Amino acid sequence: MDRMTLKARAKVNIGLDITGVLDNGYHLVDMIMQTLQMHDEVTIRKKRERGIEIRSNLRYLPVNENNIVYQAAKMMVDEFQIQDGLRFDIKKEIPVAAGMAGGSADAASALIGINRMYQLSLSTEELCIRGLQLGADVPYCIQGGTMHATGIGEKLERITAMPDCFVVVVKPKASASTKVVYQKFDQLEQVKHPNMTQLLLQMEGMNLNGIADAMGNVLEQVTISMIPEIATIKEVLLKNGALNAMMSGSGPTVFGLYTNRAQADRAVAELSNKKSIQKACVTKFWNK
């Protein structure tokens, strides 16, 4: 097999809490992650010339060793002494620096693709061990679906899939540094934690309204203080019929849950007209 294309799917956090900080500075998390149908396309090609080549439809995306796909490929090439050159064409649809694990999903696709292309027979667990060296979200992106994550995000348990609904995803043009968001979180004197126990109970019962009510992201208060537009987006989504709306990850992307497609489309139309919005679209959840 000399060429293959994989779908690198975005994720959102249905719930995100921080439960502590390790001595090395990593934060302990308690979160529920869910894959979306929204995806990048990662095409892998063998080439005669040695080396790793990255191409992308986004000019500002790094195409050298600073790209996580390059790092994933080099890890596999070095470990398994792959003699071919490899070219990766990344067609980005997931917004960059959006709290949706777009880079991690692309890296996961690189690991999965090389494993298949060269018939390395690495198990999912073995791929996840390698993925964790690249980033805490990569093991999740290798597996996808609905998962409860603890530790630094590497301890994953598959749970009941999210009920089917429409998901409006909105990325403002402003970006938030994950590092800065966590630093500011550590300085907070008062923290409003989501009720993850209640959220997990609602997830188990597949109660969409209950899930929507219990959703929460402990980082939202921090990122909203940096990017007030997030609060405005939430208001627009709720005004247009969202069961609830919340920021994903460290932000600044916001998503809303809808049972009515017409209402979801109306929210997208209103937000797309704002100059401060980079992307607004309707998608759905994806499960294996």
Short mmCIF file of C-alpha atoms in Angstrom, two decimals:
data_model
loop_
_atom_site.label_atom_id
_atom_site.label_comp_id
_atom_site.label_asym_id
_atom_site.label_seq_id
_atom_site.Cartn_x
_atom_site.Cartn_y
_atom_site.Cartn_z
CA MET A 1 0.00 0.00 0.00
CA ASP A 2 1.63 3.21 -1.19
CA ARG A 3 -1.09 5.72 -0.28
CA MET A 4 -3.96 6.07 2.18
CA THR A 5 -6.27 8.79 3.48
CA LEU A 6 -7.56 8.87 7.03
CA LYS A 7 -10.15 11.00 8.79
CA ALA A 8 -8.73 12.81 11.81
CA ARG A 9 -11.81 13.65 13.86
CA ALA A 10 -12.28 16.61 16.19
CA LYS A 11 -13.38 16.25 19.79
CA VAL A 12 -15.28 18.32 22.32
CA ASN A 13 -15.37 18.04 26.09
CA ILE A 14 -18.84 17.33 27.43
CA GLY A 15 -17.40 17.90 30.89
CA LEU A 16 -14.01 19.12 32.11
CA ASP A 17 -12.78 19.46 35.67
CA ILE A 18 -9.30 19.88 37.16
CA THR A 19 -8.68 17.91 40.33
CA GLY A 20 -5.06 18.68 41.14
CA VAL A 21 -1.56 19.52 39.96
CA LEU A 22 1.45 17.17 39.89
CA ASP A 23 4.96 18.21 40.95
CA ASN A 24 5.99 18.36 37.27
CA GLY A 25 3.29 20.94 36.58
CA TYR A 26 0.87 18.62 34.75
CA HIS A 27 -2.75 19.03 35.78
CA LEU A 28 -4.92 16.11 36.89
CA VAL A 29 -8.21 16.14 35.02
CA ASP A 30 -11.64 14.55 35.16
CA MET A 31 -13.32 14.91 31.79
CA ILE A 32 -15.65 13.36 29.27
CA MET A 33 -14.53 13.57 25.66
CA GLN A 34 -16.65 12.99 22.58
CA THR A 35 -15.61 12.68 18.94
CA LEU A 36 -17.35 14.73 16.25
CA GLN A 37 -18.01 13.94 12.61
CA MET A 38 -16.03 17.11 11.78
CA HIS A 39 -12.60 15.99 10.62
CA ASP A 40 -9.32 16.79 8.90
CA GLU A 41 -8.10 14.55 6.09
CA VAL A 42 -4.57 13.16 6.43
CA THR A 43 -3.19 11.52 3.27
CA ILE A 44 0.00 9.49 3.60
CA ARG A 45 2.14 8.68 0.56
CA LYS A 46 5.37 6.76 0.20
CA LYS A 47 8.04 8.55 -1.81
CA ARG A 48 11.41 7.53 -3.20
CA GLU A 49 13.38 10.32 -1.57
CA ARG A 50 14.20 9.74 2.09
CA GLY A 51 12.76 12.08 4.69
CA ILE A 52 9.40 13.32 5.95
CA GLU A 53 7.49 15.95 3.99
CA ILE A 54 4.45 17.83 5.29
CA ARG A 55 1.99 19.78 3.15
CA SER A 56 -1.13 21.59 4.28
CA ASN A 57 -3.94 23.73 2.92
CA LEU A 58 -3.12 26.28 5.66
CA ARG A 59 -0.07 28.39 4.86
CA TYR A 60 0.64 29.24 8.48
CA LEU A 61 0.77 25.61 9.65
CA PRO A 62 4.38 24.54 10.34
CA VAL A 63 5.63 21.85 7.94
CA ASN A 64 8.86 20.98 9.76
CA GLU A 65 9.77 19.23 13.02
CA ASN A 66 7.47 21.68 14.86
CA ASN A 67 4.46 19.92 13.32
CA ILE A 68 3.12 17.14 15.54
CA VAL A 69 2.47 14.95 12.47
CA TYR A 70 6.15 15.22 11.58
CA GLN A 71 7.03 14.22 15.16
CA ALA A 72 4.67 11.22 15.03
CA ALA A 73 6.08 10.08 11.69
CA LYS A 74 9.70 10.48 12.80
CA MET A 75 9.00 8.43 15.92
CA MET A 76 7.75 5.54 13.80
CA VAL A 77 10.41 5.88 11.09
CA ASP A 78 13.21 5.84 13.65
CA GLU A 79 11.81 3.01 15.76
CA PHE A 80 10.98 0.67 12.87
CA GLN A 81 13.81 1.77 10.55
CA ILE A 82 11.44 2.63 7.71
CA GLN A 83 13.52 3.21 4.58
CA ASP A 84 10.88 4.97 2.45
CA GLY A 85 10.34 8.68 2.46
CA LEU A 86 6.87 9.77 3.61
CA ARG A 87 4.71 12.67 2.52
CA PHE A 88 1.72 13.87 4.53
CA ASP A 89 -0.96 16.07 2.97
CA ILE A 90 -3.10 17.59 5.72
CA LYS A 91 -6.42 19.10 4.70
CA LYS A 92 -7.51 21.09 7.75
CA GLU A 93 -11.18 21.54 8.58
CA ILE A 94 -10.82 21.52 12.37
CA PRO A 95 -9.95 25.03 13.55
CA VAL A 96 -6.36 25.42 14.79
CA ALA A 97 -5.71 26.23 18.47
CA ALA A 98 -9.39 25.73 19.19
CA GLY A 99 -9.56 23.27 22.09
CA MET A 100 -10.74 20.51 19.71
CA ALA A 101 -7.56 18.38 19.54
CA GLY A 102 -7.07 18.96 15.82
CA GLY A 103 -3.29 18.56 15.97
CA SER A 104 -3.56 15.50 18.22
CA ALA A 105 -6.09 13.93 15.85
CA ASP A 106 -3.74 14.48 12.89
CA ALA A 107 -0.87 12.89 14.84
CA ALA A 108 -3.07 9.94 15.78
CA SER A 109 -3.89 9.44 12.10
CA ALA A 110 -0.16 9.45 11.26
CA LEU A 111 0.53 6.73 13.83
CA ILE A 112 -2.46 4.63 12.74
CA GLY A 113 -1.66 5.09 9.05
CA ILE A 114 2.01 4.11 9.30
CA ASN A 115 1.05 1.10 11.44
CA ARG A 116 -1.34 -0.07 8.70
CA MET A 117 0.82 0.88 5.73
CA TYR A 118 3.83 -1.08 6.97
CA GLN A 119 1.83 -3.86 8.69
CA LEU A 120 3.62 -3.24 11.98
CA SER A 121 0.84 -5.03 13.92
CA LEU A 122 0.95 -2.58 16.82
CA SER A 123 -2.11 -2.91 19.05
CA THR A 124 -4.26 0.08 19.98
CA GLU A 125 -2.63 0.03 23.42
CA GLU A 126 0.85 0.05 21.88
CA LEU A 127 -0.09 2.96 19.61
CA CYS A 128 -1.47 4.87 22.61
CA ILE A 129 1.79 4.40 24.54
CA ARG A 130 3.63 6.05 21.66
CA GLY A 131 0.94 8.70 21.22
CA LEU A 132 1.23 9.80 24.85
CA GLN A 133 4.83 10.85 24.16
CA LEU A 134 3.43 13.36 21.65
CA GLY A 135 0.59 14.79 23.75
CA ALA A 136 -2.02 13.89 26.37
CA ASP A 137 -4.90 13.97 23.84
CA VAL A 138 -3.26 11.68 21.26
CA PRO A 139 -4.19 8.35 22.94
CA TYR A 140 -7.83 9.46 23.03
CA CYS A 141 -7.72 10.51 19.38
CA ILE A 142 -6.31 7.09 18.43
CA GLN A 143 -9.40 5.46 19.97
CA GLY A 144 -12.17 8.04 19.55
CA GLY A 145 -15.80 7.82 20.62
CA THR A 146 -17.11 8.66 24.10
CA MET A 147 -14.59 8.35 26.92
CA HIS A 148 -14.08 9.30 30.54
CA ALA A 149 -10.52 10.56 31.00
CA THR A 150 -8.61 10.91 34.26
CA GLY A 151 -4.95 11.26 35.28
CA ILE A 152 -3.40 13.83 32.94
CA GLY A 153 -5.90 12.65 30.33
CA GLU A 154 -4.15 9.39 29.53
CA LYS A 155 -6.36 7.09 31.66
CA LEU A 156 -9.28 6.36 29.39
CA GLU A 157 -12.49 4.42 29.99
CA ARG A 158 -15.08 3.94 27.26
CA ILE A 159 -18.55 4.94 28.46
CA THR A 160 -22.08 5.11 27.05
CA ALA A 161 -22.13 7.04 23.78
CA MET A 162 -23.69 10.48 23.59
CA PRO A 163 -27.30 10.49 22.34
CA ASP A 164 -27.72 11.61 18.74
CA CYS A 165 -28.25 15.34 18.25
CA PHE A 166 -27.02 18.29 16.19
CA VAL A 167 -23.90 20.09 17.38
CA VAL A 168 -23.17 23.68 16.43
CA VAL A 169 -19.44 24.43 16.60
CA VAL A 170 -18.27 28.05 16.74
CA LYS A 171 -14.64 29.22 16.70
CA PRO A 172 -13.99 32.93 17.24
CA LYS A 173 -11.00 34.48 15.47
CA ALA A 174 -9.34 35.09 18.82
CA SER A 175 -7.13 32.31 20.17
CA ALA A 176 -6.21 31.25 23.69
CA SER A 177 -2.89 29.77 24.76
CA THR A 178 -3.52 26.53 26.64
CA LYS A 179 -0.45 27.19 28.78
CA VAL A 180 -1.67 30.68 29.75
CA VAL A 181 -5.20 29.42 30.50
CA TYR A 182 -3.87 26.81 32.92
CA GLN A 183 -1.51 29.32 34.52
CA LYS A 184 -4.39 31.72 35.12
CA PHE A 185 -6.53 28.87 36.45
CA ASP A 186 -3.85 28.07 39.04
CA GLN A 187 -4.09 31.67 40.28
CA LEU A 188 -7.86 31.56 40.89
CA GLU A 189 -8.98 31.93 44.50
CA GLN A 190 -12.47 30.56 43.89
CA VAL A 191 -13.26 27.77 41.41
CA LYS A 192 -16.68 26.57 40.27
CA HIS A 193 -16.30 22.85 39.61
CA PRO A 194 -18.77 20.95 37.42
CA ASN A 195 -20.64 18.02 38.97
CA MET A 196 -18.93 15.21 37.04
CA THR A 197 -20.72 12.49 39.06
CA GLN A 198 -24.11 13.85 37.98
CA LEU A 199 -22.91 14.21 34.39
CA LEU A 200 -21.73 10.59 34.28
CA LEU A 201 -25.09 9.42 35.64
CA GLN A 202 -26.93 11.34 32.92
CA MET A 203 -24.53 9.94 30.31
CA GLU A 204 -25.22 6.40 31.50
CA GLY A 205 -28.96 7.01 31.17
CA MET A 206 -28.53 8.59 27.71
CA ASN A 207 -30.65 11.51 28.90
CA LEU A 208 -29.78 14.32 26.48
CA ASN A 209 -31.58 17.02 28.46
CA GLY A 210 -29.98 15.83 31.68
CA ILE A 211 -26.57 15.76 30.04
CA ALA A 212 -27.06 19.29 28.74
CA ASP A 213 -28.02 20.52 32.21
CA ALA A 214 -25.01 18.85 33.84
CA MET A 215 -22.36 19.94 31.29
CA GLY A 216 -19.60 22.09 32.70
CA ASN A 217 -16.05 23.27 31.98
CA VAL A 218 -13.96 24.51 34.88
CA LEU A 219 -11.69 26.48 32.52
CA GLU A 220 -14.51 28.53 31.01
CA GLN A 221 -14.34 31.31 33.60
CA VAL A 222 -10.64 31.79 32.86
CA THR A 223 -10.85 31.87 29.06
CA ILE A 224 -13.96 34.10 29.05
CA SER A 225 -11.99 36.66 31.08
CA MET A 226 -9.43 36.63 28.25
CA ILE A 227 -11.91 36.37 25.34
CA PRO A 228 -15.34 37.84 26.29
CA GLU A 229 -16.64 36.86 22.83
CA ILE A 230 -17.08 33.32 24.20
CA ALA A 231 -19.90 34.49 26.48
CA THR A 232 -21.57 36.28 23.55
CA ILE A 233 -21.43 33.12 21.41
CA LYS A 234 -23.01 31.10 24.20
CA GLU A 235 -25.83 33.63 24.46
CA VAL A 236 -26.53 33.44 20.72
CA LEU A 237 -26.59 29.64 20.77
CA LEU A 238 -28.97 29.54 23.75
CA LYS A 239 -31.20 32.23 22.24
CA ASN A 240 -31.54 30.08 19.14
CA GLY A 241 -32.71 26.99 20.99
CA ALA A 242 -29.59 25.17 22.22
CA LEU A 243 -30.24 22.78 25.11
CA ASN A 244 -26.98 24.14 26.47
CA ALA A 245 -23.76 25.70 25.18
CA MET A 246 -20.24 25.38 26.53
CA MET A 247 -16.60 26.03 25.71
CA SER A 248 -14.54 22.99 24.71
CA GLY A 249 -11.15 22.29 26.30
CA SER A 250 -9.17 25.42 27.11
CA GLY A 251 -11.08 27.19 24.33
CA PRO A 252 -11.95 29.33 22.67
CA THR A 253 -14.31 27.10 20.61
CA VAL A 254 -17.90 26.94 21.85
CA PHE A 255 -20.43 24.24 20.99
CA GLY A 256 -24.18 23.97 21.47
CA LEU A 257 -26.45 20.92 21.52
CA TYR A 258 -29.64 20.98 19.43
CA THR A 259 -32.49 18.58 18.72
CA ASN A 260 -33.87 20.84 15.97
CA ARG A 261 -31.80 21.24 12.78
CA ALA A 262 -33.59 24.43 11.72
CA GLN A 263 -32.68 26.10 15.02
CA ALA A 264 -29.07 24.94 14.65
CA ASP A 265 -28.91 26.36 11.12
CA ARG A 266 -30.37 29.65 12.33
CA ALA A 267 -27.69 29.96 15.01
CA VAL A 268 -24.95 29.27 12.45
CA ALA A 269 -26.40 31.88 10.07
CA GLU A 270 -26.49 34.55 12.79
CA LEU A 271 -22.96 33.84 14.01
CA SER A 272 -21.46 33.53 10.53
CA ASN A 273 -22.36 37.17 9.91
CA LYS A 274 -20.14 38.35 12.77
CA LYS A 275 -16.67 39.59 11.79
CA SER A 276 -15.24 38.16 15.01
CA ILE A 277 -16.17 34.57 14.05
CA GLN A 278 -13.73 32.36 12.16
CA LYS A 279 -15.93 29.30 11.73
CA ALA A 280 -19.52 28.30 12.54
CA CYS A 281 -21.02 25.03 11.36
CA VAL A 282 -23.37 22.18 12.19
CA THR A 283 -22.02 18.68 12.78
CA LYS A 284 -22.98 15.60 14.78
CA PHE A 285 -21.35 13.23 17.23
CA TRP A 286 -19.40 10.25 15.92
CA ASN A 287 -19.05 6.91 17.67
CA LYS A 288 -17.35 3.69 16.72
#
